[in-house]
Amino acid sequence: MFQTTIGRIDSTIEAPSQTLDMKIFIDAGGQADNLRVWGGLAVIGTSEIKWMTDTLDKFDKSKHKELKGIDLSTEEIISIASKIREENRRILFWANWIECWNEGNAKKLATEFENFLDSMKSDNYHLEKESIDAWYKSQASFFSKLKPINKHKILSIIELFHWFNIEIEKRKLGHQLKSVEVVIDNENFPSEKDCGILVKHIISANLQGAGMHYALTGKALDERAQEGAVNVNVAGESENVVGIRFVDILLQRVLRKVMPIKK
């Protein structure tokens, strides 16, 4: 797995507990050999969303309905990426090259994840042990019925998020978070609601492990995907989500490093 990162998400000033709102945008790019590049973009605060919108407007000379990375020259993309550092934005972009779907490896990984879900159990003394254990069983059953390619997409999203979650823990950001909204570019999942719930639970568990308060993450089992302190949308439309468009543009730079084009 090769990785690219730009920017920062932490601050020298530590915020009070449960005060920060974070948004995370995830998109998949093109392929090179047997790898596909996935990208994530994390931002703290609504001012960064406005900054991204204003920045892309400046580069959208043709006023595209949806400015894409393919529309920009490499120099323009580098300029956009540089502004994140130069203007000291609280924005972090990261990209991972993740193995593309192939029948052998994908089946092995999916089986391991399914067995992991099926084996999960709450502590014996937990008051809601029965319902929690039943929830894990139902998620394992749901995952097992997905098509292999959709299983692999979910595992790729989880793998991409895993690196970022380590960064949250390393930077001691977890306890500062009040809410986390995750928007994933539409990957045409067969059941957006159920896939969203599964991804939300995995992300919530990771965030809790990184220090986000249990009072916020612990409600995930009882919530729909797009409600609560951890909100997950697995069918984001890039036309309406500037964060996804930003990821697409930065992924173009990552792709062009291994597949140069004259643009």
PDB file of C-alpha atoms in Angstrom:
ATOM      1  CA  MET A   1       0.000   0.000   0.000  1.00  0.00           C
ATOM      2  CA  PHE A   2       1.489   3.327  -1.114  1.00  0.00           C
ATOM      3  CA  GLN A   3       0.281   6.461   0.590  1.00  0.00           C
ATOM      4  CA  THR A   4       0.084  10.195  -0.066  1.00  0.00           C
ATOM      5  CA  THR A   5      -0.843  12.856   2.497  1.00  0.00           C
ATOM      6  CA  ILE A   6      -1.298  16.633   2.309  1.00  0.00           C
ATOM      7  CA  GLY A   7      -2.196  19.094   5.080  1.00  0.00           C
ATOM      8  CA  ARG A   8      -3.043  18.706   8.751  1.00  0.00           C
ATOM      9  CA  ILE A   9      -6.102  18.123  10.903  1.00  0.00           C
ATOM     10  CA  ASP A  10      -4.714  18.866  14.377  1.00  0.00           C
ATOM     11  CA  SER A  11      -3.992  22.180  16.092  1.00  0.00           C
ATOM     12  CA  THR A  12      -1.444  23.427  18.618  1.00  0.00           C
ATOM     13  CA  ILE A  13      -4.421  24.599  20.691  1.00  0.00           C
ATOM     14  CA  GLU A  14      -6.412  21.712  22.150  1.00  0.00           C
ATOM     15  CA  ALA A  15     -10.161  22.268  22.055  1.00  0.00           C
ATOM     16  CA  PRO A  16     -12.411  21.393  25.014  1.00  0.00           C
ATOM     17  CA  SER A  17     -13.890  17.907  25.061  1.00  0.00           C
ATOM     18  CA  GLN A  18     -16.759  17.225  22.628  1.00  0.00           C
ATOM     19  CA  THR A  19     -16.668  20.578  20.827  1.00  0.00           C
ATOM     20  CA  LEU A  20     -15.315  19.890  17.313  1.00  0.00           C
ATOM     21  CA  ASP A  21     -17.366  19.007  14.236  1.00  0.00           C
ATOM     22  CA  MET A  22     -15.492  16.970  11.648  1.00  0.00           C
ATOM     23  CA  LYS A  23     -16.496  16.114   8.097  1.00  0.00           C
ATOM     24  CA  ILE A  24     -14.838  13.318   6.117  1.00  0.00           C
ATOM     25  CA  PHE A  25     -15.208  12.784   2.375  1.00  0.00           C
ATOM     26  CA  ILE A  26     -14.232   9.551   0.609  1.00  0.00           C
ATOM     27  CA  ASP A  27     -13.912   8.771  -3.087  1.00  0.00           C
ATOM     28  CA  ALA A  28     -12.286   6.115  -5.270  1.00  0.00           C
ATOM     29  CA  GLY A  29     -10.080   7.014  -8.215  1.00  0.00           C
ATOM     30  CA  GLY A  30      -8.584   5.100 -11.106  1.00  0.00           C
ATOM     31  CA  GLN A  31      -6.475   1.978 -11.276  1.00  0.00           C
ATOM     32  CA  ALA A  32      -2.831   1.248 -11.982  1.00  0.00           C
ATOM     33  CA  ASP A  33      -1.829  -2.377 -12.466  1.00  0.00           C
ATOM     34  CA  ASN A  34      -3.674  -4.322  -9.747  1.00  0.00           C
ATOM     35  CA  LEU A  35      -4.220  -1.361  -7.417  1.00  0.00           C
ATOM     36  CA  ARG A  36      -6.981   1.228  -7.119  1.00  0.00           C
ATOM     37  CA  VAL A  37      -6.410   4.559  -5.427  1.00  0.00           C
ATOM     38  CA  TRP A  38      -8.866   5.662  -2.726  1.00  0.00           C
ATOM     39  CA  GLY A  39      -8.798   9.116  -1.175  1.00  0.00           C
ATOM     40  CA  GLY A  40     -10.111  10.734   1.973  1.00  0.00           C
ATOM     41  CA  LEU A  41     -10.409  14.376   2.999  1.00  0.00           C
ATOM     42  CA  ALA A  42     -11.048  15.421   6.604  1.00  0.00           C
ATOM     43  CA  VAL A  43     -11.949  18.967   7.635  1.00  0.00           C
ATOM     44  CA  ILE A  44     -12.633  20.670  10.944  1.00  0.00           C
ATOM     45  CA  GLY A  45     -15.211  23.468  10.937  1.00  0.00           C
ATOM     46  CA  THR A  46     -17.680  24.886   8.408  1.00  0.00           C
ATOM     47  CA  SER A  47     -15.273  27.649   7.384  1.00  0.00           C
ATOM     48  CA  GLU A  48     -13.132  25.051   5.627  1.00  0.00           C
ATOM     49  CA  ILE A  49     -16.108  23.912   3.542  1.00  0.00           C
ATOM     50  CA  LYS A  50     -16.643  27.495   2.378  1.00  0.00           C
ATOM     51  CA  TRP A  51     -12.926  27.821   1.632  1.00  0.00           C
ATOM     52  CA  MET A  52     -13.004  24.703  -0.555  1.00  0.00           C
ATOM     53  CA  THR A  53     -16.045  26.012  -2.437  1.00  0.00           C
ATOM     54  CA  ASP A  54     -14.431  29.417  -3.019  1.00  0.00           C
ATOM     55  CA  THR A  55     -11.143  27.800  -4.082  1.00  0.00           C
ATOM     56  CA  LEU A  56     -12.724  25.555  -6.701  1.00  0.00           C
ATOM     57  CA  ASP A  57     -14.824  28.450  -8.024  1.00  0.00           C
ATOM     58  CA  LYS A  58     -11.604  30.349  -8.777  1.00  0.00           C
ATOM     59  CA  PHE A  59     -10.271  27.472 -10.882  1.00  0.00           C
ATOM     60  CA  ASP A  60     -13.570  26.710 -12.624  1.00  0.00           C
ATOM     61  CA  LYS A  61     -13.114  29.079 -15.557  1.00  0.00           C
ATOM     62  CA  SER A  62     -15.703  27.300 -17.718  1.00  0.00           C
ATOM     63  CA  LYS A  63     -18.210  27.177 -14.851  1.00  0.00           C
ATOM     64  CA  HIS A  64     -18.669  23.435 -15.069  1.00  0.00           C
ATOM     65  CA  LYS A  65     -21.711  22.005 -13.404  1.00  0.00           C
ATOM     66  CA  GLU A  66     -19.252  19.735 -11.609  1.00  0.00           C
ATOM     67  CA  LEU A  67     -15.550  20.573 -11.789  1.00  0.00           C
ATOM     68  CA  LYS A  68     -13.517  17.347 -11.959  1.00  0.00           C
ATOM     69  CA  GLY A  69      -9.824  16.651 -11.679  1.00  0.00           C
ATOM     70  CA  ILE A  70      -9.683  15.643 -15.340  1.00  0.00           C
ATOM     71  CA  ASP A  71     -10.699  19.233 -16.248  1.00  0.00           C
ATOM     72  CA  LEU A  72      -7.591  20.740 -14.629  1.00  0.00           C
ATOM     73  CA  SER A  73      -3.930  20.798 -15.542  1.00  0.00           C
ATOM     74  CA  THR A  74      -1.392  19.203 -13.245  1.00  0.00           C
ATOM     75  CA  GLU A  75      -0.078  22.675 -12.386  1.00  0.00           C
ATOM     76  CA  GLU A  76      -3.558  23.821 -11.340  1.00  0.00           C
ATOM     77  CA  ILE A  77      -4.052  20.755  -9.139  1.00  0.00           C
ATOM     78  CA  ILE A  78      -0.655  21.292  -7.500  1.00  0.00           C
ATOM     79  CA  SER A  79      -1.626  24.927  -6.872  1.00  0.00           C
ATOM     80  CA  ILE A  80      -4.872  23.863  -5.155  1.00  0.00           C
ATOM     81  CA  ALA A  81      -3.014  21.328  -3.000  1.00  0.00           C
ATOM     82  CA  SER A  82      -0.345  23.888  -2.096  1.00  0.00           C
ATOM     83  CA  LYS A  83      -2.974  26.344  -0.871  1.00  0.00           C
ATOM     84  CA  ILE A  84      -3.991  23.876   1.850  1.00  0.00           C
ATOM     85  CA  ARG A  85      -0.505  24.206   3.368  1.00  0.00           C
ATOM     86  CA  GLU A  86       0.200  27.825   2.469  1.00  0.00           C
ATOM     87  CA  GLU A  87      -3.042  29.092   4.003  1.00  0.00           C
ATOM     88  CA  ASN A  88      -2.696  26.750   7.004  1.00  0.00           C
ATOM     89  CA  ARG A  89      -6.124  25.216   6.504  1.00  0.00           C
ATOM     90  CA  ARG A  90      -7.354  22.608   8.932  1.00  0.00           C
ATOM     91  CA  ILE A  91      -7.749  20.088   6.123  1.00  0.00           C
ATOM     92  CA  LEU A  92      -6.056  16.716   5.692  1.00  0.00           C
ATOM     93  CA  PHE A  93      -6.066  14.720   2.448  1.00  0.00           C
ATOM     94  CA  TRP A  94      -4.770  11.186   2.294  1.00  0.00           C
ATOM     95  CA  ALA A  95      -4.722   8.566  -0.463  1.00  0.00           C
ATOM     96  CA  ASN A  96      -4.038   4.845  -0.299  1.00  0.00           C
ATOM     97  CA  TRP A  97      -3.407   2.401  -3.099  1.00  0.00           C
ATOM     98  CA  ILE A  98      -5.564  -0.600  -2.259  1.00  0.00           C
ATOM     99  CA  GLU A  99      -5.593  -3.918  -4.057  1.00  0.00           C
ATOM    100  CA  CYS A 100      -8.299  -4.143  -6.716  1.00  0.00           C
ATOM    101  CA  TRP A 101     -10.927  -6.799  -6.528  1.00  0.00           C
ATOM    102  CA  ASN A 102      -9.814 -10.250  -7.573  1.00  0.00           C
ATOM    103  CA  GLU A 103     -11.728 -13.390  -6.798  1.00  0.00           C
ATOM    104  CA  GLY A 104      -9.112 -15.176  -4.693  1.00  0.00           C
ATOM    105  CA  ASN A 105      -7.978 -12.448  -2.320  1.00  0.00           C
ATOM    106  CA  ALA A 106     -11.376 -10.750  -2.152  1.00  0.00           C
ATOM    107  CA  LYS A 107     -13.111 -13.957  -1.092  1.00  0.00           C
ATOM    108  CA  LYS A 108     -10.507 -14.623   1.608  1.00  0.00           C
ATOM    109  CA  LEU A 109     -10.755 -11.109   3.086  1.00  0.00           C
ATOM    110  CA  ALA A 110     -14.551 -11.074   2.930  1.00  0.00           C
ATOM    111  CA  THR A 111     -14.764 -14.433   4.708  1.00  0.00           C
ATOM    112  CA  GLU A 112     -12.420 -13.233   7.447  1.00  0.00           C
ATOM    113  CA  PHE A 113     -14.489 -10.078   7.972  1.00  0.00           C
ATOM    114  CA  GLU A 114     -17.748 -12.037   7.979  1.00  0.00           C
ATOM    115  CA  ASN A 115     -16.346 -14.464  10.568  1.00  0.00           C
ATOM    116  CA  PHE A 116     -15.131 -11.488  12.622  1.00  0.00           C
ATOM    117  CA  LEU A 117     -18.638 -10.003  12.721  1.00  0.00           C
ATOM    118  CA  ASP A 118     -20.210 -13.367  13.474  1.00  0.00           C
ATOM    119  CA  SER A 119     -17.820 -14.004  16.380  1.00  0.00           C
ATOM    120  CA  MET A 120     -18.284 -10.597  18.040  1.00  0.00           C
ATOM    121  CA  LYS A 121     -20.037 -10.656  21.408  1.00  0.00           C
ATOM    122  CA  SER A 122     -20.585  -8.096  24.131  1.00  0.00           C
ATOM    123  CA  ASP A 123     -19.371  -8.530  27.702  1.00  0.00           C
ATOM    124  CA  ASN A 124     -21.401 -11.004  29.751  1.00  0.00           C
ATOM    125  CA  TYR A 125     -22.322  -8.327  32.272  1.00  0.00           C
ATOM    126  CA  HIS A 126     -23.654  -5.879  29.646  1.00  0.00           C
ATOM    127  CA  LEU A 127     -27.350  -5.127  30.213  1.00  0.00           C
ATOM    128  CA  GLU A 128     -28.048  -5.190  26.474  1.00  0.00           C
ATOM    129  CA  LYS A 129     -25.897  -8.232  25.691  1.00  0.00           C
ATOM    130  CA  GLU A 130     -28.679 -10.145  23.932  1.00  0.00           C
ATOM    131  CA  SER A 131     -29.594  -7.337  21.540  1.00  0.00           C
ATOM    132  CA  ILE A 132     -25.947  -6.449  20.808  1.00  0.00           C
ATOM    133  CA  ASP A 133     -25.037 -10.058  20.024  1.00  0.00           C
ATOM    134  CA  ALA A 134     -28.079 -10.358  17.775  1.00  0.00           C
ATOM    135  CA  TRP A 135     -27.057  -7.166  15.978  1.00  0.00           C
ATOM    136  CA  TYR A 136     -23.613  -8.574  15.159  1.00  0.00           C
ATOM    137  CA  LYS A 137     -25.196 -11.766  13.840  1.00  0.00           C
ATOM    138  CA  SER A 138     -27.560  -9.794  11.615  1.00  0.00           C
ATOM    139  CA  GLN A 139     -24.685  -7.694  10.230  1.00  0.00           C
ATOM    140  CA  ALA A 140     -22.662 -10.820   9.470  1.00  0.00           C
ATOM    141  CA  SER A 141     -25.685 -12.270   7.674  1.00  0.00           C
ATOM    142  CA  PHE A 142     -26.242  -9.071   5.684  1.00  0.00           C
ATOM    143  CA  PHE A 143     -22.576  -8.836   4.666  1.00  0.00           C
ATOM    144  CA  SER A 144     -22.499 -12.483   3.565  1.00  0.00           C
ATOM    145  CA  LYS A 145     -25.346 -11.851   1.087  1.00  0.00           C
ATOM    146  CA  LEU A 146     -23.660  -8.945  -0.703  1.00  0.00           C
ATOM    147  CA  LYS A 147     -22.068  -9.473  -4.101  1.00  0.00           C
ATOM    148  CA  PRO A 148     -18.287 -10.002  -3.886  1.00  0.00           C
ATOM    149  CA  ILE A 149     -17.500  -6.647  -5.526  1.00  0.00           C
ATOM    150  CA  ASN A 150     -19.647  -4.772  -2.975  1.00  0.00           C
ATOM    151  CA  LYS A 151     -18.006  -6.637  -0.106  1.00  0.00           C
ATOM    152  CA  HIS A 152     -14.642  -5.520  -1.464  1.00  0.00           C
ATOM    153  CA  LYS A 153     -15.766  -1.880  -1.726  1.00  0.00           C
ATOM    154  CA  ILE A 154     -16.845  -1.880   1.929  1.00  0.00           C
ATOM    155  CA  LEU A 155     -13.541  -3.438   3.009  1.00  0.00           C
ATOM    156  CA  SER A 156     -11.626  -0.849   0.939  1.00  0.00           C
ATOM    157  CA  ILE A 157     -13.507   1.989   2.680  1.00  0.00           C
ATOM    158  CA  ILE A 158     -12.726   0.450   6.082  1.00  0.00           C
ATOM    159  CA  GLU A 159      -9.038   0.063   5.144  1.00  0.00           C
ATOM    160  CA  LEU A 160      -8.831   3.682   3.974  1.00  0.00           C
ATOM    161  CA  PHE A 161     -10.437   4.948   7.185  1.00  0.00           C
ATOM    162  CA  HIS A 162      -8.171   2.819   9.381  1.00  0.00           C
ATOM    163  CA  TRP A 163      -5.082   4.932   8.627  1.00  0.00           C
ATOM    164  CA  PHE A 164      -6.937   8.153   9.411  1.00  0.00           C
ATOM    165  CA  ASN A 165      -8.295   6.743  12.656  1.00  0.00           C
ATOM    166  CA  ILE A 166      -4.715   6.074  13.781  1.00  0.00           C
ATOM    167  CA  GLU A 167      -3.973   9.756  13.068  1.00  0.00           C
ATOM    168  CA  ILE A 168      -6.922  10.840  15.238  1.00  0.00           C
ATOM    169  CA  GLU A 169      -5.605   8.758  18.119  1.00  0.00           C
ATOM    170  CA  LYS A 170      -2.009   9.907  17.584  1.00  0.00           C
ATOM    171  CA  ARG A 171      -3.036  13.587  17.545  1.00  0.00           C
ATOM    172  CA  LYS A 172      -5.319  13.101  20.597  1.00  0.00           C
ATOM    173  CA  LEU A 173      -8.298  14.474  18.679  1.00  0.00           C
ATOM    174  CA  GLY A 174     -10.815  11.805  19.639  1.00  0.00           C
ATOM    175  CA  HIS A 175     -12.070  13.322  22.898  1.00  0.00           C
ATOM    176  CA  GLN A 176     -12.392  16.754  21.227  1.00  0.00           C
ATOM    177  CA  LEU A 177     -14.909  15.497  18.648  1.00  0.00           C
ATOM    178  CA  LYS A 178     -18.588  16.340  19.037  1.00  0.00           C
ATOM    179  CA  SER A 179     -19.723  14.959  15.674  1.00  0.00           C
ATOM    180  CA  VAL A 180     -18.293  13.177  12.645  1.00  0.00           C
ATOM    181  CA  GLU A 181     -20.072  13.226   9.287  1.00  0.00           C
ATOM    182  CA  VAL A 182     -18.769  10.824   6.622  1.00  0.00           C
ATOM    183  CA  VAL A 183     -19.860  11.245   2.994  1.00  0.00           C
ATOM    184  CA  ILE A 184     -18.767   8.553   0.518  1.00  0.00           C
ATOM    185  CA  ASP A 185     -19.112   9.056  -3.219  1.00  0.00           C
ATOM    186  CA  ASN A 186     -21.903   6.898  -4.606  1.00  0.00           C
ATOM    187  CA  GLU A 187     -20.584   3.376  -5.215  1.00  0.00           C
ATOM    188  CA  ASN A 188     -24.017   1.998  -6.179  1.00  0.00           C
ATOM    189  CA  PHE A 189     -24.454  -0.219  -3.160  1.00  0.00           C
ATOM    190  CA  PRO A 190     -27.585  -2.404  -3.445  1.00  0.00           C
ATOM    191  CA  SER A 191     -28.986  -1.358  -0.059  1.00  0.00           C
ATOM    192  CA  GLU A 192     -27.695   2.089   0.857  1.00  0.00           C
ATOM    193  CA  LYS A 193     -29.484   2.065   4.210  1.00  0.00           C
ATOM    194  CA  ASP A 194     -28.064  -1.272   5.386  1.00  0.00           C
ATOM    195  CA  CYS A 195     -24.584  -0.701   3.955  1.00  0.00           C
ATOM    196  CA  GLY A 196     -24.550   2.695   5.635  1.00  0.00           C
ATOM    197  CA  ILE A 197     -25.438   1.155   8.996  1.00  0.00           C
ATOM    198  CA  LEU A 198     -22.647  -1.430   8.689  1.00  0.00           C
ATOM    199  CA  VAL A 199     -20.009   1.161   7.718  1.00  0.00           C
ATOM    200  CA  LYS A 200     -21.275   3.517  10.443  1.00  0.00           C
ATOM    201  CA  HIS A 201     -20.838   0.879  13.131  1.00  0.00           C
ATOM    202  CA  ILE A 202     -17.283   0.032  12.092  1.00  0.00           C
ATOM    203  CA  ILE A 203     -16.337   3.734  11.935  1.00  0.00           C
ATOM    204  CA  SER A 204     -18.031   4.428  15.305  1.00  0.00           C
ATOM    205  CA  ALA A 205     -16.127   1.573  16.960  1.00  0.00           C
ATOM    206  CA  ASN A 206     -12.849   2.886  15.508  1.00  0.00           C
ATOM    207  CA  LEU A 207     -13.576   6.439  16.664  1.00  0.00           C
ATOM    208  CA  GLN A 208     -14.416   5.220  20.149  1.00  0.00           C
ATOM    209  CA  GLY A 209     -11.101   3.379  20.236  1.00  0.00           C
ATOM    210  CA  ALA A 210      -9.383   6.620  19.196  1.00  0.00           C
ATOM    211  CA  GLY A 211     -10.917   8.516  22.123  1.00  0.00           C
ATOM    212  CA  MET A 212     -14.306   9.818  20.938  1.00  0.00           C
ATOM    213  CA  HIS A 213     -16.695   9.726  23.895  1.00  0.00           C
ATOM    214  CA  TYR A 214     -18.802   6.590  24.340  1.00  0.00           C
ATOM    215  CA  ALA A 215     -21.884   8.733  24.998  1.00  0.00           C
ATOM    216  CA  LEU A 216     -21.642   9.744  21.319  1.00  0.00           C
ATOM    217  CA  THR A 217     -20.397   6.560  19.628  1.00  0.00           C
ATOM    218  CA  GLY A 218     -22.268   4.067  21.807  1.00  0.00           C
ATOM    219  CA  LYS A 219     -25.645   4.975  20.308  1.00  0.00           C
ATOM    220  CA  ALA A 220     -24.645   3.764  16.821  1.00  0.00           C
ATOM    221  CA  LEU A 221     -26.272   0.340  17.258  1.00  0.00           C
ATOM    222  CA  ASP A 222     -29.684   1.948  17.734  1.00  0.00           C
ATOM    223  CA  GLU A 223     -29.431   4.646  15.054  1.00  0.00           C
ATOM    224  CA  ARG A 224     -29.965   4.885  11.339  1.00  0.00           C
ATOM    225  CA  ALA A 225     -26.909   5.580   9.202  1.00  0.00           C
ATOM    226  CA  GLN A 226     -27.594   9.287   8.761  1.00  0.00           C
ATOM    227  CA  GLU A 227     -28.464  10.293  12.299  1.00  0.00           C
ATOM    228  CA  GLY A 228     -26.599  10.776  15.550  1.00  0.00           C
ATOM    229  CA  ALA A 229     -23.118  12.038  16.349  1.00  0.00           C
ATOM    230  CA  VAL A 230     -21.577   9.703  13.751  1.00  0.00           C
ATOM    231  CA  ASN A 231     -23.425  10.217  10.472  1.00  0.00           C
ATOM    232  CA  VAL A 232     -22.593   8.103   7.387  1.00  0.00           C
ATOM    233  CA  ASN A 233     -23.871   8.620   3.835  1.00  0.00           C
ATOM    234  CA  VAL A 234     -22.672   5.911   1.410  1.00  0.00           C
ATOM    235  CA  ALA A 235     -24.401   7.489  -1.606  1.00  0.00           C
ATOM    236  CA  GLY A 236     -23.000  11.007  -1.758  1.00  0.00           C
ATOM    237  CA  GLU A 237     -23.494  12.874  -5.021  1.00  0.00           C
ATOM    238  CA  SER A 238     -20.296  14.695  -5.976  1.00  0.00           C
ATOM    239  CA  GLU A 239     -22.261  17.338  -7.861  1.00  0.00           C
ATOM    240  CA  ASN A 240     -23.705  18.495  -4.532  1.00  0.00           C
ATOM    241  CA  VAL A 241     -20.745  17.773  -2.226  1.00  0.00           C
ATOM    242  CA  VAL A 242     -17.686  19.999  -2.596  1.00  0.00           C
ATOM    243  CA  GLY A 243     -15.591  17.708  -0.384  1.00  0.00           C
ATOM    244  CA  ILE A 244     -15.991  14.797  -2.797  1.00  0.00           C
ATOM    245  CA  ARG A 245     -15.068  17.026  -5.738  1.00  0.00           C
ATOM    246  CA  PHE A 246     -11.973  18.149  -3.836  1.00  0.00           C
ATOM    247  CA  VAL A 247     -10.962  14.513  -3.267  1.00  0.00           C
ATOM    248  CA  ASP A 248     -11.488  13.735  -6.969  1.00  0.00           C
ATOM    249  CA  ILE A 249      -9.203  16.623  -7.968  1.00  0.00           C
ATOM    250  CA  LEU A 250      -6.412  15.673  -5.563  1.00  0.00           C
ATOM    251  CA  LEU A 251      -6.670  12.010  -6.594  1.00  0.00           C
ATOM    252  CA  GLN A 252      -5.956  13.102 -10.168  1.00  0.00           C
ATOM    253  CA  ARG A 253      -2.541  14.319  -9.023  1.00  0.00           C
ATOM    254  CA  VAL A 254      -1.865  10.989  -7.307  1.00  0.00           C
ATOM    255  CA  LEU A 255      -2.890   9.110 -10.465  1.00  0.00           C
ATOM    256  CA  ARG A 256      -0.780  11.253 -12.769  1.00  0.00           C
ATOM    257  CA  LYS A 257       2.333  10.414 -10.781  1.00  0.00           C
ATOM    258  CA  VAL A 258       2.031   6.794 -11.950  1.00  0.00           C
ATOM    259  CA  MET A 259       0.160   7.378 -15.202  1.00  0.00           C
ATOM    260  CA  PRO A 260       1.462  10.692 -16.604  1.00  0.00           C
ATOM    261  CA  ILE A 261      -0.807  12.541 -19.011  1.00  0.00           C
ATOM    262  CA  LYS A 262      -0.304  15.791 -20.874  1.00  0.00           C
ATOM    263  CA  LYS A 263      -2.867  18.133 -19.395  1.00  0.00           C
TER     264      LYS A 263
END
